[in-house]
PDB file of N, CA and C in Angstrom:
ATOM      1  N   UNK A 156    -293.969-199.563 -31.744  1.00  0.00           N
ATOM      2  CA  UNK A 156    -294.174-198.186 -31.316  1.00  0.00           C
ATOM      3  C   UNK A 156    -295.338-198.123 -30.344  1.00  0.00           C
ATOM      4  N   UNK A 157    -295.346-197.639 -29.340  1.00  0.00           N
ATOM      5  CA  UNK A 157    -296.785-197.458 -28.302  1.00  0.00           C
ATOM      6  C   UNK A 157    -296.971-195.774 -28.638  1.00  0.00           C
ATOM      7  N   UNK A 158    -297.818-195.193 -27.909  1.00  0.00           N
ATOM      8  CA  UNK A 158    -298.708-194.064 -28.460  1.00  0.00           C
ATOM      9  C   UNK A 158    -298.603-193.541 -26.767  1.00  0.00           C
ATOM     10  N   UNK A 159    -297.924-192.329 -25.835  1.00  0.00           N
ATOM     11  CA  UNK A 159    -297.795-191.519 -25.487  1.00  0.00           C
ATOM     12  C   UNK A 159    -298.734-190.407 -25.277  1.00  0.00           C
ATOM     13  N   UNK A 160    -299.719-190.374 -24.463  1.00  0.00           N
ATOM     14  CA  UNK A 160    -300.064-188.995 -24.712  1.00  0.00           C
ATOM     15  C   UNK A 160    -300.449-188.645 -22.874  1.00  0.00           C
ATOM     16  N   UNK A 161    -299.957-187.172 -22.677  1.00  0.00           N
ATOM     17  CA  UNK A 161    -299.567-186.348 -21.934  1.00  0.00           C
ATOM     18  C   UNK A 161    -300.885-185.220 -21.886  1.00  0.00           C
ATOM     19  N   UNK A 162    -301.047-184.788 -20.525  1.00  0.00           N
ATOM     20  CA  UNK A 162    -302.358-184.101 -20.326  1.00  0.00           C
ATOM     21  C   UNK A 162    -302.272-183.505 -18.956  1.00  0.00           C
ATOM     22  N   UNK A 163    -302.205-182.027 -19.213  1.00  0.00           N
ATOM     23  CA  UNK A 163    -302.348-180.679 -18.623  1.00  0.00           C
ATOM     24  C   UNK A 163    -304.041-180.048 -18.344  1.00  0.00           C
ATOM     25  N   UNK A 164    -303.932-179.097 -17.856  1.00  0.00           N
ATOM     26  CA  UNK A 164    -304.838-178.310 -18.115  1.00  0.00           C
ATOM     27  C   UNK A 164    -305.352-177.448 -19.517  1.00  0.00           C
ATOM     28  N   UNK A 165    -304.158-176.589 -19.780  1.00  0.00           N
ATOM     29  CA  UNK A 165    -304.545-175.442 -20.914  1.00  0.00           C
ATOM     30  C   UNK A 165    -303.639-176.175 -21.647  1.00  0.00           C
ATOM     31  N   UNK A 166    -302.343-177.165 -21.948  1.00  0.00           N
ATOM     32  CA  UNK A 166    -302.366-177.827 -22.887  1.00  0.00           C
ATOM     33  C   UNK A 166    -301.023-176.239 -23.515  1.00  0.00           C
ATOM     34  N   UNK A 167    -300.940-175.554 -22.602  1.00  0.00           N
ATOM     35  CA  UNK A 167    -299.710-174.363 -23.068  1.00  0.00           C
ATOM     36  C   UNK A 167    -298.386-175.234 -22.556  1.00  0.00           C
ATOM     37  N   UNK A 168    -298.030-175.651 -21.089  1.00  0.00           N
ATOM     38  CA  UNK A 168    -297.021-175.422 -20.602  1.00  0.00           C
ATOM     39  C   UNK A 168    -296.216-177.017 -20.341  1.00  0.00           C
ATOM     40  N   UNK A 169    -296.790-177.158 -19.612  1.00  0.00           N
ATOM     41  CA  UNK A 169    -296.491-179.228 -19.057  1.00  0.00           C
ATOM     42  C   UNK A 169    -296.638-179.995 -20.307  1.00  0.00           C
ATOM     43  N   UNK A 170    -297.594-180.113 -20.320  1.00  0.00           N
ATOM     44  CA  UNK A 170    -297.792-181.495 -21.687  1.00  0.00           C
ATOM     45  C   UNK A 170    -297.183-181.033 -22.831  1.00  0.00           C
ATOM     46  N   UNK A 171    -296.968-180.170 -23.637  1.00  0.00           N
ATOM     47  CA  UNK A 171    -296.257-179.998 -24.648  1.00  0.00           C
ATOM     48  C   UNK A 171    -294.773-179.978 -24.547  1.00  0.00           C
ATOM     49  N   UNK A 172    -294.428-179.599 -22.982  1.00  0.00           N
ATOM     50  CA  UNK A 172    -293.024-180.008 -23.117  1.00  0.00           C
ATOM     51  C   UNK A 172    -292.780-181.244 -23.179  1.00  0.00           C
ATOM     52  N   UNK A 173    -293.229-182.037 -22.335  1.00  0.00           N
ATOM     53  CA  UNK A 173    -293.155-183.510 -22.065  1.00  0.00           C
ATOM     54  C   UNK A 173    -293.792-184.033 -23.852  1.00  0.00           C
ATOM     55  N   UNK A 174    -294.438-184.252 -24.484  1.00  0.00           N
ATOM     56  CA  UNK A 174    -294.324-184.148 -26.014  1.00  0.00           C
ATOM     57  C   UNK A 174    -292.928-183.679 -26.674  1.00  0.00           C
ATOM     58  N   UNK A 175    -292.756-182.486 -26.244  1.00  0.00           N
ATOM     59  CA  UNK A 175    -290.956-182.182 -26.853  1.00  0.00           C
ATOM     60  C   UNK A 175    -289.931-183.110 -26.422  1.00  0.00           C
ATOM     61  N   UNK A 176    -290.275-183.923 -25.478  1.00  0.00           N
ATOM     62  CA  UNK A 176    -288.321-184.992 -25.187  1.00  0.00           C
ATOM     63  C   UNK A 176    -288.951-185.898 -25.981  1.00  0.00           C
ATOM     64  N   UNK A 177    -290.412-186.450 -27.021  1.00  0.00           N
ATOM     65  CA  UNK A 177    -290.672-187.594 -27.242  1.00  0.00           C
ATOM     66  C   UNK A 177    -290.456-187.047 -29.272  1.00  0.00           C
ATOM     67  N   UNK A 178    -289.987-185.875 -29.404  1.00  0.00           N
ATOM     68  CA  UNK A 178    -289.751-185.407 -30.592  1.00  0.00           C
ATOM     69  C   UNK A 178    -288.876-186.326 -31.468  1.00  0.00           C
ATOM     70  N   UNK A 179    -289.212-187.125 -32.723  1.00  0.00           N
ATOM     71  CA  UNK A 179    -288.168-187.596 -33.064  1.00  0.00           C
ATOM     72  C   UNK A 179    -288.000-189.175 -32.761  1.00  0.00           C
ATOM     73  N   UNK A 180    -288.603-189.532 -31.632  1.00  0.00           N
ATOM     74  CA  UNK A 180    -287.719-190.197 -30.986  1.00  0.00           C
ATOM     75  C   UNK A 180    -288.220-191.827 -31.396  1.00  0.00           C
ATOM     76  N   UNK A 181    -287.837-193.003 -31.569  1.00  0.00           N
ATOM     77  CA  UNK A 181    -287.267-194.270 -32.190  1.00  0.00           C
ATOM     78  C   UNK A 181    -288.222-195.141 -31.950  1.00  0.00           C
ATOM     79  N   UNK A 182    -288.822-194.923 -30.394  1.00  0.00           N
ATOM     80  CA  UNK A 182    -290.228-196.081 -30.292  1.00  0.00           C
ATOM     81  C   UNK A 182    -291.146-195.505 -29.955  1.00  0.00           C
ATOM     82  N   UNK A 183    -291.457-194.334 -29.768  1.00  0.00           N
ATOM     83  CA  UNK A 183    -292.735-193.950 -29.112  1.00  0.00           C
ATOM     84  C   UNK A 183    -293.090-193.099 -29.983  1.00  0.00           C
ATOM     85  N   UNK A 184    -294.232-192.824 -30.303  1.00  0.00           N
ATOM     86  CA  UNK A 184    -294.946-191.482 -30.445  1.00  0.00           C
ATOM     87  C   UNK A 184    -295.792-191.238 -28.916  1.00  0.00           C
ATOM     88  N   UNK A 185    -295.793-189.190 -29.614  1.00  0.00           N
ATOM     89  CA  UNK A 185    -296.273-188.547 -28.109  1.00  0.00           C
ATOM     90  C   UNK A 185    -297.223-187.420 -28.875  1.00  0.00           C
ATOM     91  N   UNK A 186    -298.195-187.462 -27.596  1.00  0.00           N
ATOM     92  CA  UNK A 186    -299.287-186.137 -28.284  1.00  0.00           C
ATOM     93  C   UNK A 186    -299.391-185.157 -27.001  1.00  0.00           C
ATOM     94  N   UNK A 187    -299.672-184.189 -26.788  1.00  0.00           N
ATOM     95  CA  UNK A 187    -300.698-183.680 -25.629  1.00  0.00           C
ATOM     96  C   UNK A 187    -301.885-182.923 -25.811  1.00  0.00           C
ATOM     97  N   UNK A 188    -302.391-182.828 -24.921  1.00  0.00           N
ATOM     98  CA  UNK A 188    -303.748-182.403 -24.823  1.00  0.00           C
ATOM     99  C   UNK A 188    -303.888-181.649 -23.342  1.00  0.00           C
ATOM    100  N   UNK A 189    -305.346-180.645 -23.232  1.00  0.00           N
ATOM    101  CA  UNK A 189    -305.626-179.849 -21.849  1.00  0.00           C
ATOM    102  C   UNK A 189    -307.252-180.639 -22.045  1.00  0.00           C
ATOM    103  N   UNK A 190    -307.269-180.503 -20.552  1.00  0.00           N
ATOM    104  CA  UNK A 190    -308.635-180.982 -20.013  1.00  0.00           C
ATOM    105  C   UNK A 190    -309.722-179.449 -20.035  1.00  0.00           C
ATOM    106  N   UNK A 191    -309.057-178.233 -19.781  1.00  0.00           N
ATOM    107  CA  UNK A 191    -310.137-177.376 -20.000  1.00  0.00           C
ATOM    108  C   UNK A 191    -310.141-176.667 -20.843  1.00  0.00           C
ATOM    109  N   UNK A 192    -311.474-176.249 -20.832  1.00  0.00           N
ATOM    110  CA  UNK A 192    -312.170-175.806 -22.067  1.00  0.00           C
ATOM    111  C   UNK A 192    -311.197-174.427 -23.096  1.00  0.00           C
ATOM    112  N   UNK A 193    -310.266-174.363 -22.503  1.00  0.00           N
ATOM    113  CA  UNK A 193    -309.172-173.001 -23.201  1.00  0.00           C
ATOM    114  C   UNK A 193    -308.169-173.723 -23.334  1.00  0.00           C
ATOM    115  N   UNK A 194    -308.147-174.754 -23.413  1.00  0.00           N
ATOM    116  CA  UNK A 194    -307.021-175.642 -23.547  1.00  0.00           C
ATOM    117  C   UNK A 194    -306.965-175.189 -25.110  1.00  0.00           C
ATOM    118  N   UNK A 195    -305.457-175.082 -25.424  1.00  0.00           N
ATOM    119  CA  UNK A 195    -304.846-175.075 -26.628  1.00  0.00           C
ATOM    120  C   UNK A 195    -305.208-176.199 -27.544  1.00  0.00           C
ATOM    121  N   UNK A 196    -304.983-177.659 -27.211  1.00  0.00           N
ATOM    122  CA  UNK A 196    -305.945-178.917 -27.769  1.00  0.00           C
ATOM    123  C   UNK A 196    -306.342-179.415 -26.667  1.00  0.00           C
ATOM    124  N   UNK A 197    -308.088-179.662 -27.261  1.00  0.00           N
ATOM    125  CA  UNK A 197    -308.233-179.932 -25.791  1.00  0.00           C
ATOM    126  C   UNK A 197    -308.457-181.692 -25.914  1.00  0.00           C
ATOM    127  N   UNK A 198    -308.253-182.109 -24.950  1.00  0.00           N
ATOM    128  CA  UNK A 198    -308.848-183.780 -24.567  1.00  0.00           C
ATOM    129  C   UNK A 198    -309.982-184.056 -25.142  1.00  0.00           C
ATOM    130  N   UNK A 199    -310.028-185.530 -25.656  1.00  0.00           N
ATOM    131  CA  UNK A 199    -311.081-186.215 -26.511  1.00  0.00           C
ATOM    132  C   UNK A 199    -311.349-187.622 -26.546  1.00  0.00           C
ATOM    133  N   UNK A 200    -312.214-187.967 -27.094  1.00  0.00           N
ATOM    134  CA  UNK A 200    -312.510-189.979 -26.888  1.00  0.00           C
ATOM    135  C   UNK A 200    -311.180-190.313 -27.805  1.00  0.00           C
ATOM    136  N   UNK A 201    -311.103-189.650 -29.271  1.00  0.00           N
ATOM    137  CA  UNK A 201    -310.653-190.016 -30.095  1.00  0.00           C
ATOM    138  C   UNK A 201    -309.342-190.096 -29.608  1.00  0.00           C
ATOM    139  N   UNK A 202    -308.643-188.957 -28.782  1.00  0.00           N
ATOM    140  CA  UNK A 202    -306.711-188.865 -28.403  1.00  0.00           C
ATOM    141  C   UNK A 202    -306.986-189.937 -27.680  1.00  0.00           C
ATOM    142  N   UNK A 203    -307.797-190.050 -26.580  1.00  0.00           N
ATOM    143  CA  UNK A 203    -308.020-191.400 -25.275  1.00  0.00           C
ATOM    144  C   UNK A 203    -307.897-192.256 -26.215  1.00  0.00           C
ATOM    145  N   UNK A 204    -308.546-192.594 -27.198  1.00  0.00           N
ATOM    146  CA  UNK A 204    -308.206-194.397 -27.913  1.00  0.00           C
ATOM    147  C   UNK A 204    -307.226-194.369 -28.280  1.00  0.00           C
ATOM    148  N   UNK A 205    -306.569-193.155 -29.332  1.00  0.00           N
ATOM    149  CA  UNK A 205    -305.276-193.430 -29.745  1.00  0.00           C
ATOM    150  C   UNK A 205    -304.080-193.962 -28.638  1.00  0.00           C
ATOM    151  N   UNK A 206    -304.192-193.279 -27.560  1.00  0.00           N
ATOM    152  CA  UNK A 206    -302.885-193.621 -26.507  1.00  0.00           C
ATOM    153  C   UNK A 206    -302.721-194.669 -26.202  1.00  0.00           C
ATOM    154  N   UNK A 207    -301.425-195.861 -25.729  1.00  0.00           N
ATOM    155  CA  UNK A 207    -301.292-196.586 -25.139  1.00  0.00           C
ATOM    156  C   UNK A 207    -301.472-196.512 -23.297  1.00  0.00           C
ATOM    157  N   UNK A 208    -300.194-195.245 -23.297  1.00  0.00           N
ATOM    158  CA  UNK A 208    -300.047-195.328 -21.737  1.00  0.00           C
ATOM    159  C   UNK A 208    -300.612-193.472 -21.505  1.00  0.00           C
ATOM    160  N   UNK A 209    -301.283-193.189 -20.741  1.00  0.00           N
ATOM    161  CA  UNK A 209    -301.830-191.404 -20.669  1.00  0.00           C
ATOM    162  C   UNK A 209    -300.960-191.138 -19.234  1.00  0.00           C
ATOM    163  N   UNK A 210    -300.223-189.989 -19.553  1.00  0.00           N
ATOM    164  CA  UNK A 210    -299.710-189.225 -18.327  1.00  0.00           C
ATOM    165  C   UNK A 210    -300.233-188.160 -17.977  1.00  0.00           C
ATOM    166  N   UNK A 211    -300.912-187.883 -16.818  1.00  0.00           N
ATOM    167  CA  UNK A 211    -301.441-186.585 -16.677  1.00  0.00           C
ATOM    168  C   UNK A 211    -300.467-186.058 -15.464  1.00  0.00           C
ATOM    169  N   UNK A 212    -300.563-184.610 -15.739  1.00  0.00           N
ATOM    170  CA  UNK A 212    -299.713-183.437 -14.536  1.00  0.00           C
ATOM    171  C   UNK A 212    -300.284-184.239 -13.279  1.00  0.00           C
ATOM    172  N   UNK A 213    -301.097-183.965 -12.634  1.00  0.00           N
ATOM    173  CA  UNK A 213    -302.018-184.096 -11.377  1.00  0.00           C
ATOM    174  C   UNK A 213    -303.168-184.901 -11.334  1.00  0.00           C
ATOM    175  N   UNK A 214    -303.379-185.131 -10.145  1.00  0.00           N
ATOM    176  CA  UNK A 214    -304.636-186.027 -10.080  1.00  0.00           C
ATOM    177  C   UNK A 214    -306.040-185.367 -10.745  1.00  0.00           C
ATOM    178  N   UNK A 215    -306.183-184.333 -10.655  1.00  0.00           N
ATOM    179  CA  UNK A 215    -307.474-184.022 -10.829  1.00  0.00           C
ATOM    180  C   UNK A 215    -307.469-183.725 -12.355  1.00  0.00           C
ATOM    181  N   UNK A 216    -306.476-183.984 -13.139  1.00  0.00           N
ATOM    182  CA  UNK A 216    -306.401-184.484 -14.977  1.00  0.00           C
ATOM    183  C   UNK A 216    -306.413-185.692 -15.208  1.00  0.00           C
ATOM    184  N   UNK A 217    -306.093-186.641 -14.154  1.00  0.00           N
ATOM    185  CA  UNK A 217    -306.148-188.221 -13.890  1.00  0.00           C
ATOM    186  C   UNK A 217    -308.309-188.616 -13.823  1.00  0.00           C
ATOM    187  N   UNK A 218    -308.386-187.871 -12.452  1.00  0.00           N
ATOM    188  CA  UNK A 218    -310.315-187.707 -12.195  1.00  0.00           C
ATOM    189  C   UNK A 218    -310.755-187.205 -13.356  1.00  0.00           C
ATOM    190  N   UNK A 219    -310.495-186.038 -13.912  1.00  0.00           N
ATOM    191  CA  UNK A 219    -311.325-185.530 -15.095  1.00  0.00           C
ATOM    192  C   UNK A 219    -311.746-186.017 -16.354  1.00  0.00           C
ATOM    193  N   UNK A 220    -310.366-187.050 -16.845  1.00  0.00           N
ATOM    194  CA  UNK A 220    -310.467-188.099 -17.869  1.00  0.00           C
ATOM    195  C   UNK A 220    -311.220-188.727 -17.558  1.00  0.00           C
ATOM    196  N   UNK A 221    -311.429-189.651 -16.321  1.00  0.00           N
ATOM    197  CA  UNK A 221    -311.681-190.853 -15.941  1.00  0.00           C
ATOM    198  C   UNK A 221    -313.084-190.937 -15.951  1.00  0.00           C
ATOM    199  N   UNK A 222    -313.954-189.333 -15.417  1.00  0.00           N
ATOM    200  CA  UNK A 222    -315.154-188.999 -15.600  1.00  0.00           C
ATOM    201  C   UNK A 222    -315.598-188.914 -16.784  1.00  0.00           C
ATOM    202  N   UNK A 223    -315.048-188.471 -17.814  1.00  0.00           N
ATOM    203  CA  UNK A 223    -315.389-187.608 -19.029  1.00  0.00           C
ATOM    204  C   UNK A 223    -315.300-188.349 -20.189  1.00  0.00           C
ATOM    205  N   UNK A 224    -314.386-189.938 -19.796  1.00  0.00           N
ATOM    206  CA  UNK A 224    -313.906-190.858 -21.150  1.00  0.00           C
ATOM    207  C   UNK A 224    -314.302-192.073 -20.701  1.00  0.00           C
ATOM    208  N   UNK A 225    -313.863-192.736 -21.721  1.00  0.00           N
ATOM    209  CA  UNK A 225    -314.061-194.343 -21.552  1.00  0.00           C
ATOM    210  C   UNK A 225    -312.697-194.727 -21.704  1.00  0.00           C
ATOM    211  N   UNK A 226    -312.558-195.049 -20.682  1.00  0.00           N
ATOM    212  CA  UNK A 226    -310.536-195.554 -20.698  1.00  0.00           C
ATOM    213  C   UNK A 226    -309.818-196.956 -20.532  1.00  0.00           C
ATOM    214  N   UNK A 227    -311.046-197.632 -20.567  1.00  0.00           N
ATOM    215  CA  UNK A 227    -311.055-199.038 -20.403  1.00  0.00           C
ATOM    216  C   UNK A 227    -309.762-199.342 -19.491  1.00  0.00           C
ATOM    217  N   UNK A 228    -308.847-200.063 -20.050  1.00  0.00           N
ATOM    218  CA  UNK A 228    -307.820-200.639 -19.243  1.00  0.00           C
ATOM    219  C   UNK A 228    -306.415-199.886 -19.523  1.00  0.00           C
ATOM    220  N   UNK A 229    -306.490-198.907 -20.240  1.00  0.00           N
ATOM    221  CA  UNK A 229    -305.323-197.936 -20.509  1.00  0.00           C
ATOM    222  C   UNK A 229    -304.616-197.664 -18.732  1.00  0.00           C
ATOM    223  N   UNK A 230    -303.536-197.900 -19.067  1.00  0.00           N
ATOM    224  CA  UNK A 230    -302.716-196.925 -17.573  1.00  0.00           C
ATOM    225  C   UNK A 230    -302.342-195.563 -17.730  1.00  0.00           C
ATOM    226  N   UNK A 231    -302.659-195.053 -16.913  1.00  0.00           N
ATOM    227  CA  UNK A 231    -302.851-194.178 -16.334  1.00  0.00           C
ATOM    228  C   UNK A 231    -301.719-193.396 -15.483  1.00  0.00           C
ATOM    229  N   UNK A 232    -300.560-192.615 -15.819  1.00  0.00           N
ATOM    230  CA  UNK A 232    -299.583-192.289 -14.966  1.00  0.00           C
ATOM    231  C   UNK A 232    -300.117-191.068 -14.244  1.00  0.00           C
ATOM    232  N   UNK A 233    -299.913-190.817 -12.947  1.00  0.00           N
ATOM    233  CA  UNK A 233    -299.512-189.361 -12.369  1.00  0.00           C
ATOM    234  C   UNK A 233    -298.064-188.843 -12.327  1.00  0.00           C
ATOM    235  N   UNK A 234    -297.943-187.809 -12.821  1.00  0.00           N
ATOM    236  CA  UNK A 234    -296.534-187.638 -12.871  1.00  0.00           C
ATOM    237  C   UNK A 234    -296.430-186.465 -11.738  1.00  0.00           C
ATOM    238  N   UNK A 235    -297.664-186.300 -11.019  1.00  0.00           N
ATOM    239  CA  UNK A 235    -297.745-185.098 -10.067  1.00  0.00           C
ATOM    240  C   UNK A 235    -296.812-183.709  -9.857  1.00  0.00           C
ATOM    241  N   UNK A 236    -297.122-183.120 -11.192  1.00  0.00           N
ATOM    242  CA  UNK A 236    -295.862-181.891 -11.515  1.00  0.00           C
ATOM    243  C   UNK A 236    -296.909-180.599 -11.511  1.00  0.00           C
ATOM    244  N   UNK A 237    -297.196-180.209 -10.589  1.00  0.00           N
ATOM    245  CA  UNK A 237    -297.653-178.997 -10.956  1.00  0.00           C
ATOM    246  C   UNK A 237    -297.490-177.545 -11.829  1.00  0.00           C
ATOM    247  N   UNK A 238    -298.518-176.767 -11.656  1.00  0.00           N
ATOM    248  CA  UNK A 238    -298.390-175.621 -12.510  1.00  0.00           C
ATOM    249  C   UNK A 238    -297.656-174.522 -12.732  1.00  0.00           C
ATOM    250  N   UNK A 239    -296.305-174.861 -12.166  1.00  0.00           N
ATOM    251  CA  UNK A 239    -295.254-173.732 -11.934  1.00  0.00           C
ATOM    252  C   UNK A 239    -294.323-173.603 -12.444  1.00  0.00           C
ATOM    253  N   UNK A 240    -294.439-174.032 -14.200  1.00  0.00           N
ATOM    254  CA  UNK A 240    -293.248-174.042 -14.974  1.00  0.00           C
ATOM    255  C   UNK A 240    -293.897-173.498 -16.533  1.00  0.00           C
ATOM    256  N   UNK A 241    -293.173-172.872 -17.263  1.00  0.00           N
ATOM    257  CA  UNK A 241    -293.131-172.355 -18.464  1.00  0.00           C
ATOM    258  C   UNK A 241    -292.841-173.558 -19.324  1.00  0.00           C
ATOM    259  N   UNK A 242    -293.180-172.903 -20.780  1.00  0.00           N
ATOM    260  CA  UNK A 242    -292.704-174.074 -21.685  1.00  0.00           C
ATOM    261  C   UNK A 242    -291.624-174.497 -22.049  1.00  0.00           C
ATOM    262  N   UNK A 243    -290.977-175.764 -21.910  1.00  0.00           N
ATOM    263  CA  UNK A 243    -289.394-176.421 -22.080  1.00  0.00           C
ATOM    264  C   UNK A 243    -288.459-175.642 -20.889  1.00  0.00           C
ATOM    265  N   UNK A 244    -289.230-175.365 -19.777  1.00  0.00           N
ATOM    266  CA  UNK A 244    -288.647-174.522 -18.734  1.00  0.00           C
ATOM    267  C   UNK A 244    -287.504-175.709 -18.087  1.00  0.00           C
ATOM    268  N   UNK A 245    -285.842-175.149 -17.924  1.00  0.00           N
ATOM    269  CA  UNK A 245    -285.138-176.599 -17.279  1.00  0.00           C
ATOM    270  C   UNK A 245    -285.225-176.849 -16.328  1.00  0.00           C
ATOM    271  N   UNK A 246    -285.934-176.964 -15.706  1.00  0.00           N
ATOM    272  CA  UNK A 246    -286.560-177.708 -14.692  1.00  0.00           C
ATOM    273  C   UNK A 246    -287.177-178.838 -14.399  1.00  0.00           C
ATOM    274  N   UNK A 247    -288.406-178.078 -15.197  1.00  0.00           N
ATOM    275  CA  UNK A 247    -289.461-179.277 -15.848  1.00  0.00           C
ATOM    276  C   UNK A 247    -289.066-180.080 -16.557  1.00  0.00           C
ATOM    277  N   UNK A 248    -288.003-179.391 -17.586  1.00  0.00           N
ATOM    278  CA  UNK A 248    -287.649-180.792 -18.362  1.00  0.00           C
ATOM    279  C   UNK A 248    -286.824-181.944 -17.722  1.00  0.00           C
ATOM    280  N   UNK A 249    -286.006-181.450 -16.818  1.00  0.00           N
ATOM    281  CA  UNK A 249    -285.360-182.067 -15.663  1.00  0.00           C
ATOM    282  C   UNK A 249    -286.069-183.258 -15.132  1.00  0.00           C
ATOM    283  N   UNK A 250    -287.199-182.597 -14.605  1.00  0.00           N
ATOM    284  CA  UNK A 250    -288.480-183.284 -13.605  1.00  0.00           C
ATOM    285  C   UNK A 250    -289.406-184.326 -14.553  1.00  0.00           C
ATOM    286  N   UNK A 251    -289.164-183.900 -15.708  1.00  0.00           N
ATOM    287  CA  UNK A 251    -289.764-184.809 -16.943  1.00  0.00           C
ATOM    288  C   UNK A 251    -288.815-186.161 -17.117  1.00  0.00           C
ATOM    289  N   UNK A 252    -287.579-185.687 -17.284  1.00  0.00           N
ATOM    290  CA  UNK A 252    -286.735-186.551 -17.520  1.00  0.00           C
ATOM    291  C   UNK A 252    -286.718-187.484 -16.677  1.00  0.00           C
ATOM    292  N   UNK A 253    -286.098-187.544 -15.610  1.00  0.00           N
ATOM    293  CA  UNK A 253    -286.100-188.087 -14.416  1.00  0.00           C
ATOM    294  C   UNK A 253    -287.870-189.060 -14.176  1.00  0.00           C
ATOM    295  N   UNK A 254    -288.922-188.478 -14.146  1.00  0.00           N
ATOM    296  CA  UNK A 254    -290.236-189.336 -14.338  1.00  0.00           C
ATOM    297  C   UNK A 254    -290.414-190.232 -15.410  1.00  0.00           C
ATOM    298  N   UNK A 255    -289.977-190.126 -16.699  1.00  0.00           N
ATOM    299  CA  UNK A 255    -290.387-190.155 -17.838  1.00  0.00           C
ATOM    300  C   UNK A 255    -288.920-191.658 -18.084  1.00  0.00           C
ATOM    301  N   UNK A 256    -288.233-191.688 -17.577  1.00  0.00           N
ATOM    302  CA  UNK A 256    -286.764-192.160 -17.875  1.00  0.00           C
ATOM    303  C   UNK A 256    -286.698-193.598 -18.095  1.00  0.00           C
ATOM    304  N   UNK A 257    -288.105-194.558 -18.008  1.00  0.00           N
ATOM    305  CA  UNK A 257    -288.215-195.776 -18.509  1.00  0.00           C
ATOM    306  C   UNK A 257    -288.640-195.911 -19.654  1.00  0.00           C
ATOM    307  N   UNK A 258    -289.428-194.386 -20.619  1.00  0.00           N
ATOM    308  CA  UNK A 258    -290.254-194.653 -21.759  1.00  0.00           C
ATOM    309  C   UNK A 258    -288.516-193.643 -22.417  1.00  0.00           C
ATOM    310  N   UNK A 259    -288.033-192.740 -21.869  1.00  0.00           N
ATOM    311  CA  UNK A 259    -287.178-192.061 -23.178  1.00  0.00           C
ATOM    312  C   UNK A 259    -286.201-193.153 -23.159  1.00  0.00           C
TER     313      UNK A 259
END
């Protein structure tokens, strides 16, 4: 099993969907987290160690970790999806799928 975890801003819309296709599912576990401070859960050392591979929306959730944690040799995805989708919106999940389609 590797360890999944996904990272937004507020931790409402992107990352919890992308957590929802990993529901259930056979080899992975998935978490998410928001980088700011109203984030629903927000980002931590402790989620950073747990993860194998971290996907963040955008670069500047990619910079913000990178400043804020110790991430040693973890990879690091951009999945560069911006802020213009609701939660489990089909789109996004679309745009999830399609990015995401070597780990589901």
């Amino acid at each position: 099993m590797s360890n999944l975890l996904f990272i937004c801003s507020k931790n409402q819309w992107r990352s919890p969907t992308a957590e929802l296709l990993f529901k259930n599912h056979a080899i992975h576990n998935a978490r998410s987290a928001g980088t700011s401070d109203k984030a629903r859960i927000k980002v931590n050392q402790r989620t950073i160690d747990w993860a194998d591979v971290i996907f963040v929306m955008e670069y500047k959730h990619r910079d913000i970790i990178k400043q804020q944690f110790t991430i040693g040799n973890k990879k690091i995805v951009v999945l560069n999806i911006e802020d213009n989708y609701q939660f489990a919106d089909p789109e996004l999940l679309e745009i999830l799928t399609q990015s995401l389609n070597n780990y589901l």
